[in-house]
mmCIF file of C-alpha atoms and ligand atoms in Angstrom:
data_model
loop_
_atom_site.group_PDB
_atom_site.id
_atom_site.type_symbol
_atom_site.label_atom_id
_atom_site.label_comp_id
_atom_site.label_asym_id
_atom_site.label_seq_id
_atom_site.Cartn_x
_atom_site.Cartn_y
_atom_site.Cartn_z
ATOM 1 C CA UNK A 1494 76.052 106.246 122.887
ATOM 2 C CA UNK A 1495 76.332 106.899 119.780
ATOM 3 C CA UNK A 1496 77.343 104.737 116.707
ATOM 4 C CA UNK A 1497 81.377 104.927 117.247
ATOM 5 C CA UNK A 1498 81.009 104.120 120.681
ATOM 6 C CA UNK A 1499 78.766 101.125 120.216
ATOM 7 C CA UNK A 1500 81.208 99.930 117.530
ATOM 8 C CA UNK A 1501 83.879 100.186 120.016
ATOM 9 C CA UNK A 1502 82.248 98.338 122.449
ATOM 10 C CA UNK A 1503 81.301 95.622 119.904
ATOM 11 C CA UNK A 1504 84.697 95.188 118.704
ATOM 12 C CA UNK A 1505 85.981 94.213 122.369
ATOM 13 C CA UNK A 1506 83.280 91.717 122.716
ATOM 14 C CA UNK A 1507 84.122 90.216 119.788
ATOM 15 C CA UNK A 1508 88.007 90.480 120.075
ATOM 16 C CA UNK A 1509 89.167 86.916 121.151
ATOM 17 C CA UNK A 1510 86.456 84.966 119.528
ATOM 18 C CA UNK A 1511 86.224 83.295 116.064
ATOM 19 C CA UNK A 1512 82.738 82.690 115.572
ATOM 20 C CA UNK A 1513 81.547 86.031 114.403
ATOM 21 C CA UNK A 1514 80.923 86.782 110.471
ATOM 22 C CA UNK A 1515 82.531 89.638 108.540
ATOM 23 C CA UNK A 1516 81.122 90.893 105.070
ATOM 24 C CA UNK A 1517 84.244 92.501 103.701
ATOM 25 C CA UNK A 1518 84.607 94.424 100.394
ATOM 26 C CA UNK A 1519 87.497 95.076 97.851
ATOM 27 C CA UNK A 1520 87.139 97.561 95.010
ATOM 28 C CA UNK A 1521 90.776 98.972 94.599
ATOM 29 C CA UNK A 1522 91.412 98.011 90.960
ATOM 30 C CA UNK A 1523 89.548 96.478 88.560
ATOM 31 C CA UNK A 1524 87.715 93.513 90.574
ATOM 32 C CA UNK A 1525 84.437 94.540 92.804
ATOM 33 C CA UNK A 1526 84.706 91.984 95.241
ATOM 34 C CA UNK A 1527 82.664 91.025 98.466
ATOM 35 C CA UNK A 1528 83.048 87.665 101.100
ATOM 36 C CA UNK A 1529 81.640 86.764 103.832
ATOM 37 C CA UNK A 1530 84.380 84.940 106.498
ATOM 38 C CA UNK A 1531 83.954 83.382 109.912
ATOM 39 C CA UNK A 1532 87.254 83.520 111.378
ATOM 40 C CA UNK A 1533 90.165 82.002 108.680
ATOM 41 C CA UNK A 1534 86.966 80.533 107.162
ATOM 42 C CA UNK A 1535 85.568 81.825 103.784
ATOM 43 C CA UNK A 1536 81.301 81.289 103.796
ATOM 44 C CA UNK A 1537 80.953 83.060 100.450
ATOM 45 C CA UNK A 1538 83.063 84.916 97.981
ATOM 46 C CA UNK A 1539 81.939 86.475 94.860
ATOM 47 C CA UNK A 1540 84.791 88.240 92.549
ATOM 48 C CA UNK A 1541 83.487 90.466 89.209
ATOM 49 C CA UNK A 1542 86.560 90.978 87.252
ATOM 50 C CA UNK A 1543 86.340 94.024 84.663
ATOM 51 C CA UNK A 1544 89.398 92.661 82.694
ATOM 52 C CA UNK A 1545 87.227 92.289 79.872
ATOM 53 C CA UNK A 1546 86.053 95.571 79.994
ATOM 54 C CA UNK A 1547 89.756 97.366 80.281
ATOM 55 C CA UNK A 1548 91.291 95.202 77.685
ATOM 56 C CA UNK A 1549 90.616 97.580 74.745
ATOM 57 C CA UNK A 1550 92.353 100.231 76.337
ATOM 58 C CA UNK A 1551 95.227 98.408 77.143
ATOM 59 C CA UNK A 1552 95.245 98.519 81.183
ATOM 60 C CA UNK A 1553 93.201 100.012 84.221
ATOM 61 C CA UNK A 1554 91.040 103.039 83.269
ATOM 62 C CA UNK A 1555 90.674 104.762 86.642
ATOM 63 C CA UNK A 1556 87.279 106.483 85.938
ATOM 64 C CA UNK A 1557 85.938 103.318 83.986
ATOM 65 C CA UNK A 1558 86.939 100.936 86.751
ATOM 66 C CA UNK A 1559 85.352 103.192 89.131
ATOM 67 C CA UNK A 1560 81.762 103.589 87.560
ATOM 68 C CA UNK A 1561 81.577 99.744 87.039
ATOM 69 C CA UNK A 1562 81.901 99.091 90.840
ATOM 70 C CA UNK A 1563 79.025 101.256 91.733
ATOM 71 C CA UNK A 1564 76.899 99.359 89.219
ATOM 72 C CA UNK A 1565 78.004 95.895 90.557
ATOM 73 C CA UNK A 1566 78.491 95.955 94.004
ATOM 74 C CA UNK A 1567 74.795 95.805 95.348
ATOM 75 C CA UNK A 1568 74.221 92.657 93.430
ATOM 76 C CA UNK A 1569 77.521 91.286 94.372
ATOM 77 C CA UNK A 1570 76.634 91.774 98.122
ATOM 78 C CA UNK A 1571 73.417 89.974 97.157
ATOM 79 C CA UNK A 1572 75.413 87.082 95.493
ATOM 80 C CA UNK A 1573 77.638 86.601 98.208
ATOM 81 C CA UNK A 1574 74.658 86.538 101.085
ATOM 82 C CA UNK A 1575 73.245 83.945 99.295
ATOM 83 C CA UNK A 1576 76.082 81.705 98.823
ATOM 84 C CA UNK A 1577 76.729 81.979 102.071
ATOM 85 C CA UNK A 1578 73.845 81.189 103.394
ATOM 86 C CA UNK A 1579 73.557 84.283 105.621
ATOM 87 C CA UNK A 1580 71.265 87.521 105.311
ATOM 88 C CA UNK A 1581 72.397 90.923 106.583
ATOM 89 C CA UNK A 1582 71.116 90.640 109.600
ATOM 90 C CA UNK A 1583 73.517 88.144 110.777
ATOM 91 C CA UNK A 1584 76.697 90.381 109.756
ATOM 92 C CA UNK A 1585 78.599 91.603 112.933
ATOM 93 C CA UNK A 1586 81.143 93.615 111.022
ATOM 94 C CA UNK A 1587 81.705 95.282 108.121
ATOM 95 C CA UNK A 1588 85.441 95.562 106.446
ATOM 96 C CA UNK A 1589 86.451 97.206 103.390
ATOM 97 C CA UNK A 1590 89.888 97.875 101.522
ATOM 98 C CA UNK A 1591 90.821 101.551 101.859
ATOM 99 C CA UNK A 1592 94.314 102.014 100.274
ATOM 100 C CA UNK A 1593 96.383 101.383 98.856
ATOM 101 C CA UNK A 1594 94.876 101.554 95.262
ATOM 102 C CA UNK A 1595 93.007 103.989 92.484
ATOM 103 C CA UNK A 1596 91.442 106.796 94.483
ATOM 104 C CA UNK A 1597 87.765 106.396 92.636
ATOM 105 C CA UNK A 1598 87.689 102.603 92.754
ATOM 106 C CA UNK A 1599 88.673 102.390 96.559
ATOM 107 C CA UNK A 1600 85.954 105.259 97.638
ATOM 108 C CA UNK A 1601 83.083 103.051 95.861
ATOM 109 C CA UNK A 1602 84.108 100.241 98.332
ATOM 110 C CA UNK A 1603 84.507 102.752 101.221
ATOM 111 C CA UNK A 1604 81.377 105.019 100.676
ATOM 112 C CA UNK A 1605 79.289 101.501 100.178
ATOM 113 C CA UNK A 1606 81.062 99.834 103.379
ATOM 114 C CA UNK A 1607 79.858 102.911 105.726
ATOM 115 C CA UNK A 1608 76.406 103.164 104.840
ATOM 116 C CA UNK A 1609 76.098 99.538 104.958
ATOM 117 C CA UNK A 1610 77.688 99.396 108.486
ATOM 118 C CA UNK A 1611 75.891 102.354 109.746
ATOM 119 C CA UNK A 1612 72.579 100.909 108.679
ATOM 120 C CA UNK A 1613 73.396 97.898 110.200
ATOM 121 C CA UNK A 1614 74.553 99.273 113.332
ATOM 122 C CA UNK A 1615 77.895 97.015 113.301
ATOM 123 C CA UNK A 1616 81.500 98.054 113.483
ATOM 124 C CA UNK A 1617 83.441 99.114 110.249
ATOM 125 C CA UNK A 1618 87.352 98.004 110.011
ATOM 126 C CA UNK A 1619 89.453 100.162 107.799
ATOM 127 C CA UNK A 1620 91.906 97.289 105.660
ATOM 128 C CA UNK A 1621 95.059 97.577 104.368
ATOM 129 C CA UNK A 1622 94.901 96.066 100.760
ATOM 130 C CA UNK A 1623 98.818 94.468 101.555
ATOM 131 C CA UNK A 1624 97.691 92.839 104.902
ATOM 132 C CA UNK A 1625 94.821 91.609 102.562
ATOM 133 C CA UNK A 1626 97.073 89.861 100.292
ATOM 134 C CA UNK A 1627 99.324 88.569 102.803
ATOM 135 C CA UNK A 1628 96.530 87.026 104.831
ATOM 136 C CA UNK A 1629 95.296 84.737 101.608
ATOM 137 C CA UNK A 1630 97.930 82.776 103.472
ATOM 138 C CA UNK A 1631 95.567 81.970 106.536
ATOM 139 C CA UNK A 1632 92.811 80.803 104.275
ATOM 140 C CA UNK A 1633 94.724 78.116 102.671
ATOM 141 C CA UNK A 1634 97.211 77.315 105.563
ATOM 142 C CA UNK A 1635 94.439 78.151 108.719
ATOM 143 C CA UNK A 1636 97.489 76.820 110.777
ATOM 144 C CA UNK A 1637 99.609 79.509 109.904
ATOM 145 C CA UNK A 1638 101.355 81.852 112.601
ATOM 146 C CA UNK A 1639 103.881 84.264 112.494
ATOM 147 C CA UNK A 1640 106.637 84.697 112.453
ATOM 148 C CA UNK A 1641 107.490 84.069 108.795
ATOM 149 C CA UNK A 1642 108.917 85.342 105.436
ATOM 150 C CA UNK A 1643 106.216 86.741 102.938
ATOM 151 C CA UNK A 1644 106.926 87.519 99.354
ATOM 152 C CA UNK A 1645 104.486 89.877 98.080
ATOM 153 C CA UNK A 1646 104.144 90.230 94.691
ATOM 154 C CA UNK A 1647 101.469 92.133 92.917
ATOM 155 C CA UNK A 1648 100.308 94.635 90.050
ATOM 156 C CA UNK A 1649 101.665 97.590 92.563
ATOM 157 C CA UNK A 1650 103.930 96.228 95.091
ATOM 158 C CA UNK A 1651 106.822 94.114 95.367
ATOM 159 C CA UNK A 1652 107.951 93.249 98.793
ATOM 160 C CA UNK A 1653 109.725 90.997 101.142
ATOM 161 C CA UNK A 1654 108.320 91.086 104.455
ATOM 162 C CA UNK A 1655 109.290 89.718 108.125
ATOM 163 C CA UNK A 1656 105.720 89.222 109.585
ATOM 164 C CA UNK A 1657 106.900 89.235 113.350
ATOM 165 C CA UNK A 1658 103.223 89.459 114.013
ATOM 166 C CA UNK A 1659 100.015 90.656 112.077
ATOM 167 C CA UNK A 1660 100.736 94.350 113.561
ATOM 168 C CA UNK A 1661 104.473 94.176 113.510
ATOM 169 C CA UNK A 1662 105.988 93.674 109.907
ATOM 170 C CA UNK A 1663 109.120 94.933 109.034
ATOM 171 C CA UNK A 1664 110.132 95.340 105.186
ATOM 172 C CA UNK A 1665 113.487 93.905 104.554
ATOM 173 C CA UNK A 1666 113.288 94.214 100.752
ATOM 174 C CA UNK A 1667 111.165 96.393 98.439
ATOM 175 C CA UNK A 1668 111.328 97.833 94.401
ATOM 176 C CA UNK A 1669 113.146 101.072 93.769
ATOM 177 C CA UNK A 1670 110.768 101.624 90.724
ATOM 178 C CA UNK A 1671 107.944 99.433 88.888
ATOM 179 C CA UNK A 1672 106.435 96.859 90.826
ATOM 180 C CA UNK A 1673 107.278 93.158 89.250
ATOM 181 C CA UNK A 1674 103.495 93.198 88.156
ATOM 182 C CA UNK A 1675 104.027 96.040 86.391
ATOM 183 C CA UNK A 1676 106.881 95.082 84.566
ATOM 184 C CA UNK A 1677 105.213 91.671 83.411
ATOM 185 C CA UNK A 1678 102.308 94.318 82.138
ATOM 186 C CA UNK A 1679 104.768 96.609 80.081
ATOM 187 C CA UNK A 1680 106.440 93.763 78.371
ATOM 188 C CA UNK A 1681 103.410 91.739 77.262
ATOM 189 C CA UNK A 1682 102.745 95.161 75.889
ATOM 190 C CA UNK A 1683 105.720 95.603 74.125
ATOM 191 C CA UNK A 1684 105.147 91.851 72.463
ATOM 192 C CA UNK A 1685 101.812 92.863 71.566
ATOM 193 C CA UNK A 1686 99.884 90.943 74.158
ATOM 194 C CA UNK A 1687 96.913 92.100 75.832
ATOM 195 C CA UNK A 1688 96.392 93.338 79.022
ATOM 196 C CA UNK A 1689 96.874 91.822 82.059
ATOM 197 C CA UNK A 1690 100.019 90.515 80.369
ATOM 198 C CA UNK A 1691 101.479 88.726 83.298
ATOM 199 C CA UNK A 1692 99.032 85.284 82.223
ATOM 200 C CA UNK A 1693 99.930 86.512 78.745
ATOM 201 C CA UNK A 1694 103.745 86.216 79.508
ATOM 202 C CA UNK A 1695 103.426 83.073 81.480
ATOM 203 C CA UNK A 1696 101.881 81.219 78.106
ATOM 204 C CA UNK A 1697 104.143 82.691 76.057
ATOM 205 C CA UNK A 1698 107.046 81.588 77.943
ATOM 206 C CA UNK A 1699 106.022 77.947 78.312
ATOM 207 C CA UNK A 1700 106.972 77.714 74.705
ATOM 208 C CA UNK A 1701 110.467 79.340 74.696
ATOM 209 C CA UNK A 1702 113.974 79.237 75.961
ATOM 210 C CA UNK A 1703 115.875 81.900 77.367
ATOM 211 C CA UNK A 1704 118.140 82.318 74.877
ATOM 212 C CA UNK A 1705 117.778 86.472 75.704
ATOM 213 C CA UNK A 1706 120.629 87.963 78.420
ATOM 214 C CA UNK A 1707 118.843 90.149 80.720
ATOM 215 C CA UNK A 1708 120.982 92.184 83.396
ATOM 216 C CA UNK A 1709 120.206 92.101 86.868
ATOM 217 C CA UNK A 1710 119.987 95.434 89.468
ATOM 218 C CA UNK A 1711 122.014 95.490 92.129
ATOM 219 C CA UNK A 1712 124.028 92.456 91.008
ATOM 220 C CA UNK A 1713 126.626 91.874 93.872
ATOM 221 C CA UNK A 1714 125.028 94.547 96.765
ATOM 222 C CA UNK A 1715 124.025 93.305 99.811
ATOM 223 C CA UNK A 1716 120.670 94.262 100.256
ATOM 224 C CA UNK A 1717 117.365 92.901 99.223
ATOM 225 C CA UNK A 1718 115.631 95.404 97.065
ATOM 226 C CA UNK A 1719 114.539 95.138 93.768
ATOM 227 C CA UNK A 1720 114.097 97.425 90.170
ATOM 228 C CA UNK A 1721 112.144 96.387 87.152
ATOM 229 C CA UNK A 1722 112.475 99.649 85.593
ATOM 230 C CA UNK A 1723 115.885 98.482 84.186
ATOM 231 C CA UNK A 1724 114.812 95.156 83.188
ATOM 232 C CA UNK A 1725 111.549 96.290 81.184
ATOM 233 C CA UNK A 1726 113.934 99.019 79.303
ATOM 234 C CA UNK A 1727 116.357 96.306 78.520
ATOM 235 C CA UNK A 1728 113.567 94.655 76.489
ATOM 236 C CA UNK A 1729 112.152 97.651 75.080
ATOM 237 C CA UNK A 1730 115.939 98.102 73.938
ATOM 238 C CA UNK A 1731 116.783 94.620 72.921
ATOM 239 C CA UNK A 1732 113.453 94.902 70.339
ATOM 240 C CA UNK A 1733 114.131 97.946 69.416
ATOM 241 C CA UNK A 1734 117.840 97.026 68.356
ATOM 242 C CA UNK A 1735 116.864 94.069 67.090
ATOM 243 C CA UNK A 1736 114.746 95.718 64.766
ATOM 244 C CA UNK A 1737 116.644 98.296 63.663
ATOM 245 C CA UNK A 1738 119.269 95.597 62.532
ATOM 246 C CA UNK A 1739 116.418 94.313 60.486
ATOM 247 C CA UNK A 1740 116.480 90.984 62.541
ATOM 248 C CA UNK A 1741 113.254 89.646 64.093
ATOM 249 C CA UNK A 1742 112.511 88.875 67.876
ATOM 250 C CA UNK A 1743 111.383 85.762 68.672
ATOM 251 C CA UNK A 1744 108.283 86.709 71.022
ATOM 252 C CA UNK A 1745 108.346 83.264 73.125
ATOM 253 C CA UNK A 1746 112.110 83.225 73.752
ATOM 254 C CA UNK A 1747 111.992 86.761 75.281
ATOM 255 C CA UNK A 1748 109.067 86.196 77.599
ATOM 256 C CA UNK A 1749 110.966 83.430 78.715
ATOM 257 C CA UNK A 1750 113.883 85.077 79.160
ATOM 258 C CA UNK A 1751 112.129 87.856 80.990
ATOM 259 C CA UNK A 1752 110.474 85.796 82.903
ATOM 260 C CA UNK A 1753 113.267 83.609 84.212
ATOM 261 C CA UNK A 1754 114.913 87.093 85.716
ATOM 262 C CA UNK A 1755 111.559 88.944 86.793
ATOM 263 C CA UNK A 1756 110.981 85.727 89.047
ATOM 264 C CA UNK A 1757 114.737 84.413 89.952
ATOM 265 C CA UNK A 1758 115.262 87.957 91.408
ATOM 266 C CA UNK A 1759 112.391 87.318 93.654
ATOM 267 C CA UNK A 1760 113.686 83.847 94.563
ATOM 268 C CA UNK A 1761 116.969 84.746 95.628
ATOM 269 C CA UNK A 1762 116.396 87.659 97.518
ATOM 270 C CA UNK A 1763 113.796 85.711 99.004
ATOM 271 C CA UNK A 1764 116.131 83.264 100.114
ATOM 272 C CA UNK A 1765 118.551 85.943 101.532
ATOM 273 C CA UNK A 1766 115.737 86.845 103.315
ATOM 274 C CA UNK A 1767 115.109 83.415 105.402
ATOM 275 C CA UNK A 1768 118.724 83.330 105.709
ATOM 276 C CA UNK A 1769 119.417 86.929 107.501
ATOM 277 C CA UNK A 1770 116.324 86.261 109.461
ATOM 278 C CA UNK A 1771 116.445 82.423 110.179
ATOM 279 C CA UNK A 1772 112.809 82.203 109.497
ATOM 280 C CA UNK A 1773 111.498 78.931 108.426
ATOM 281 C CA UNK A 1774 108.406 79.532 106.539
ATOM 282 C CA UNK A 1775 107.838 81.758 103.412
ATOM 283 C CA UNK A 1776 104.447 82.895 102.116
ATOM 284 C CA UNK A 1777 103.844 83.768 99.159
ATOM 285 C CA UNK A 1778 100.933 86.644 97.917
ATOM 286 C CA UNK A 1779 99.858 88.693 95.319
ATOM 287 C CA UNK A 1780 98.772 88.469 91.828
ATOM 288 C CA UNK A 1781 102.329 87.320 90.552
ATOM 289 C CA UNK A 1782 102.004 84.941 93.034
ATOM 290 C CA UNK A 1783 99.704 83.013 90.354
ATOM 291 C CA UNK A 1784 102.790 82.905 87.939
ATOM 292 C CA UNK A 1785 104.070 79.140 87.853
ATOM 293 C CA UNK A 1786 107.425 79.383 87.421
ATOM 294 C CA UNK A 1787 107.420 81.551 90.148
ATOM 295 C CA UNK A 1788 105.658 79.093 92.525
ATOM 296 C CA UNK A 1789 107.998 75.832 90.964
ATOM 297 C CA UNK A 1790 111.194 78.151 91.731
ATOM 298 C CA UNK A 1791 109.926 79.209 95.063
ATOM 299 C CA UNK A 1792 109.238 75.805 96.110
ATOM 300 C CA UNK A 1793 112.146 74.185 94.748
ATOM 301 C CA UNK A 1794 114.608 76.591 96.589
ATOM 302 C CA UNK A 1795 112.900 76.737 99.748
ATOM 303 C CA UNK A 1796 112.534 73.051 99.941
ATOM 304 C CA UNK A 1797 115.939 72.541 99.325
ATOM 305 C CA UNK A 1798 116.859 74.427 102.703
ATOM 306 C CA UNK A 1799 114.449 73.188 104.844
ATOM 307 C CA UNK A 1800 111.889 75.995 104.469
ATOM 308 C CA UNK A 1801 107.697 75.465 104.187
ATOM 309 C CA UNK A 1802 106.447 76.928 101.351
ATOM 310 C CA UNK A 1803 103.338 78.559 101.171
ATOM 311 C CA UNK A 1804 101.186 78.890 97.968
ATOM 312 C CA UNK A 1805 97.460 80.162 97.889
ATOM 313 C CA UNK A 1806 95.475 78.715 95.102
ATOM 314 C CA UNK A 1807 96.044 81.360 92.501
ATOM 315 C CA UNK A 1808 92.512 82.736 92.935
ATOM 316 C CA UNK A 1809 93.601 83.888 96.090
ATOM 317 C CA UNK A 1810 96.647 85.318 95.141
ATOM 318 C CA UNK A 1811 94.810 87.661 92.621
ATOM 319 C CA UNK A 1812 92.595 90.439 94.067
ATOM 320 C CA UNK A 1813 89.718 88.977 96.209
ATOM 321 C CA UNK A 1814 88.029 90.173 99.115
ATOM 322 C CA UNK A 1815 87.839 86.769 101.035
ATOM 323 C CA UNK A 1816 91.281 88.097 102.331
ATOM 324 C CA UNK A 1817 90.621 91.446 103.285
ATOM 325 C CA UNK A 1818 87.819 89.707 105.305
ATOM 326 C CA UNK A 1819 90.353 87.457 106.802
ATOM 327 C CA UNK A 1820 92.649 90.110 107.065
ATOM 328 C CA UNK A 1821 90.265 91.939 109.204
ATOM 329 C CA UNK A 1822 89.856 89.068 111.409
ATOM 330 C CA UNK A 1823 93.234 89.191 112.165
ATOM 331 C CA UNK A 1824 93.524 92.572 112.950
ATOM 332 C CA UNK A 1825 90.367 92.482 115.426
ATOM 333 C CA UNK A 1826 92.690 89.527 116.938
ATOM 334 C CA UNK A 1827 95.118 92.337 116.885
ATOM 335 C CA UNK A 1828 93.623 94.929 118.934
ATOM 336 C CA UNK A 1829 93.017 97.180 115.769
ATOM 337 C CA UNK A 1830 89.744 100.011 116.552
ATOM 338 C CA UNK A 1831 86.976 100.429 114.244
ATOM 339 C CA UNK A 1832 86.618 103.307 111.640
ATOM 340 C CA UNK A 1833 84.382 106.034 112.101
ATOM 341 C CA UNK A 1834 82.309 107.387 109.478
ATOM 342 C CA UNK A 1835 85.194 110.289 108.472
ATOM 343 C CA UNK A 1836 86.535 107.212 106.813
ATOM 344 C CA UNK A 1837 88.468 108.349 103.457
ATOM 345 C CA UNK A 1838 90.771 106.163 100.859
ATOM 346 C CA UNK A 1839 94.236 106.274 100.999
ATOM 347 C CA UNK A 1840 95.626 105.686 97.589
ATOM 348 C CA UNK A 1841 98.984 105.830 98.697
ATOM 349 C CA UNK A 1842 98.546 103.407 101.892
HETATM 350 O O1 KG4 B 1078 97.602 91.411 93.308
HETATM 351 P P1 KG4 B 1078 96.681 92.165 91.792
HETATM 352 O O2 KG4 B 1078 95.943 91.318 91.525
HETATM 353 O O3 KG4 B 1078 96.563 92.992 92.036
HETATM 354 C C1 KG4 B 1078 97.245 94.391 92.572
HETATM 355 O O4 KG4 B 1078 97.347 94.427 94.096
HETATM 356 O O5 KG4 B 1078 98.138 94.952 91.792
HETATM 357 O O6 KG4 B 1078 98.087 91.766 90.809
HETATM 358 C C2 KG4 B 1078 97.543 91.925 89.183
HETATM 359 C C3 KG4 B 1078 99.145 91.931 88.776
HETATM 360 C C4 KG4 B 1078 99.139 92.357 87.332
HETATM 361 O O7 KG4 B 1078 100.250 92.688 87.333
HETATM 362 C C5 KG4 B 1078 99.178 91.134 86.348
HETATM 363 O O8 KG4 B 1078 99.687 90.976 84.989
HETATM 364 C C6 KG4 B 1078 99.706 90.220 87.115
HETATM 365 O O9 KG4 B 1078 99.557 90.509 89.181
HETATM 366 N N1 KG4 B 1078 99.624 88.554 87.310
HETATM 367 C C7 KG4 B 1078 100.446 87.417 86.753
HETATM 368 C C8 KG4 B 1078 99.910 86.123 86.595
HETATM 369 N N2 KG4 B 1078 98.403 86.513 86.974
HETATM 370 C C9 KG4 B 1078 98.553 87.661 87.357
HETATM 371 N N3 KG4 B 1078 102.070 87.572 86.612
HETATM 372 C C10 KG4 B 1078 102.655 86.716 86.401
HETATM 373 N N4 KG4 B 1078 101.936 85.428 86.057
HETATM 374 C C11 KG4 B 1078 100.925 85.250 86.208
HETATM 375 N N5 KG4 B 1078 100.038 84.210 85.939
HETATM 376 ZN ZN1 ZN B 1079 96.004 93.453 94.964
#
């Protein structure tokens, strides 16, 4: 039997069990993260963020991200094994994010995972980053089972998903242009705030009032899609026009007005999705899920309608490897086969 045949045989043995150890790797953007999970339980999780490195450039520089993943990954694997109280010999499966994300950044994780899986002679599982974000909910709510609606709001993606089963998800609404996190980051830049803009806008908005009127895209239309590029442009124009009149913008009020609108449309469309599907559970996911206004508004709107609202802790909303490990566990349960050693990164997955 060759390596791949042994991997397939091993996965068939593990399917249906929840007592085996998965080591998972996430390197799709500017966080190098490794975790060890058993079923939906996280035994260890280490995240090394490059935010401080990219801050001075005002955003993630792909080549610099890749280089720093290379520098960090070995030590993070060692650290997470100590945290989990296990050794490499105990690992049954290696899981890795292979897309979506930055090509060079993804390749560091994928190459590392391939060599580790081959050296340990254990199966290699290729995990979709978005399914990882959704899986954060299985960590904080281990009793959660499909069907449910998921609002996924991150720096790269904005989706309302109907999760019928882990391997049967339907996109009910998605962005037609910018992702919501991207809009937070761009508006922050217009206001002169550092990267990443989401938490900065949130902080500033706390001191402001929603005095600026900003447009809603697709108003009155009967679909659940989003457009954040128009909202971002409206903010840019508002700042430019105000300055041209020789007047001053009130940054806190603009941050608050933008956040109210950005979050409002997410919550409104999610409530429509719940109505349309009849599901009684909504799960939040993705980096923007760390936003307090979004968490509060989603909880308020859902609770009013008798919907159970699941909010993973903030650290599980932004990129981490624990969610990738648990997504791997769910994929194995749902019938996924191992990857072979030709696995490549897929930036646009
Ligand atoms: O999920 P994530 O860590 O990476 C991607 O897969 O994109 O999301 C990062 C995004 C960034 O755009 C960041 O500004 C945004 O999530 N974000 C927030 C908050 N924390 C992170 N946006 C609004 N409020 C926050 N508190
Ligand atoms: Zn992400």
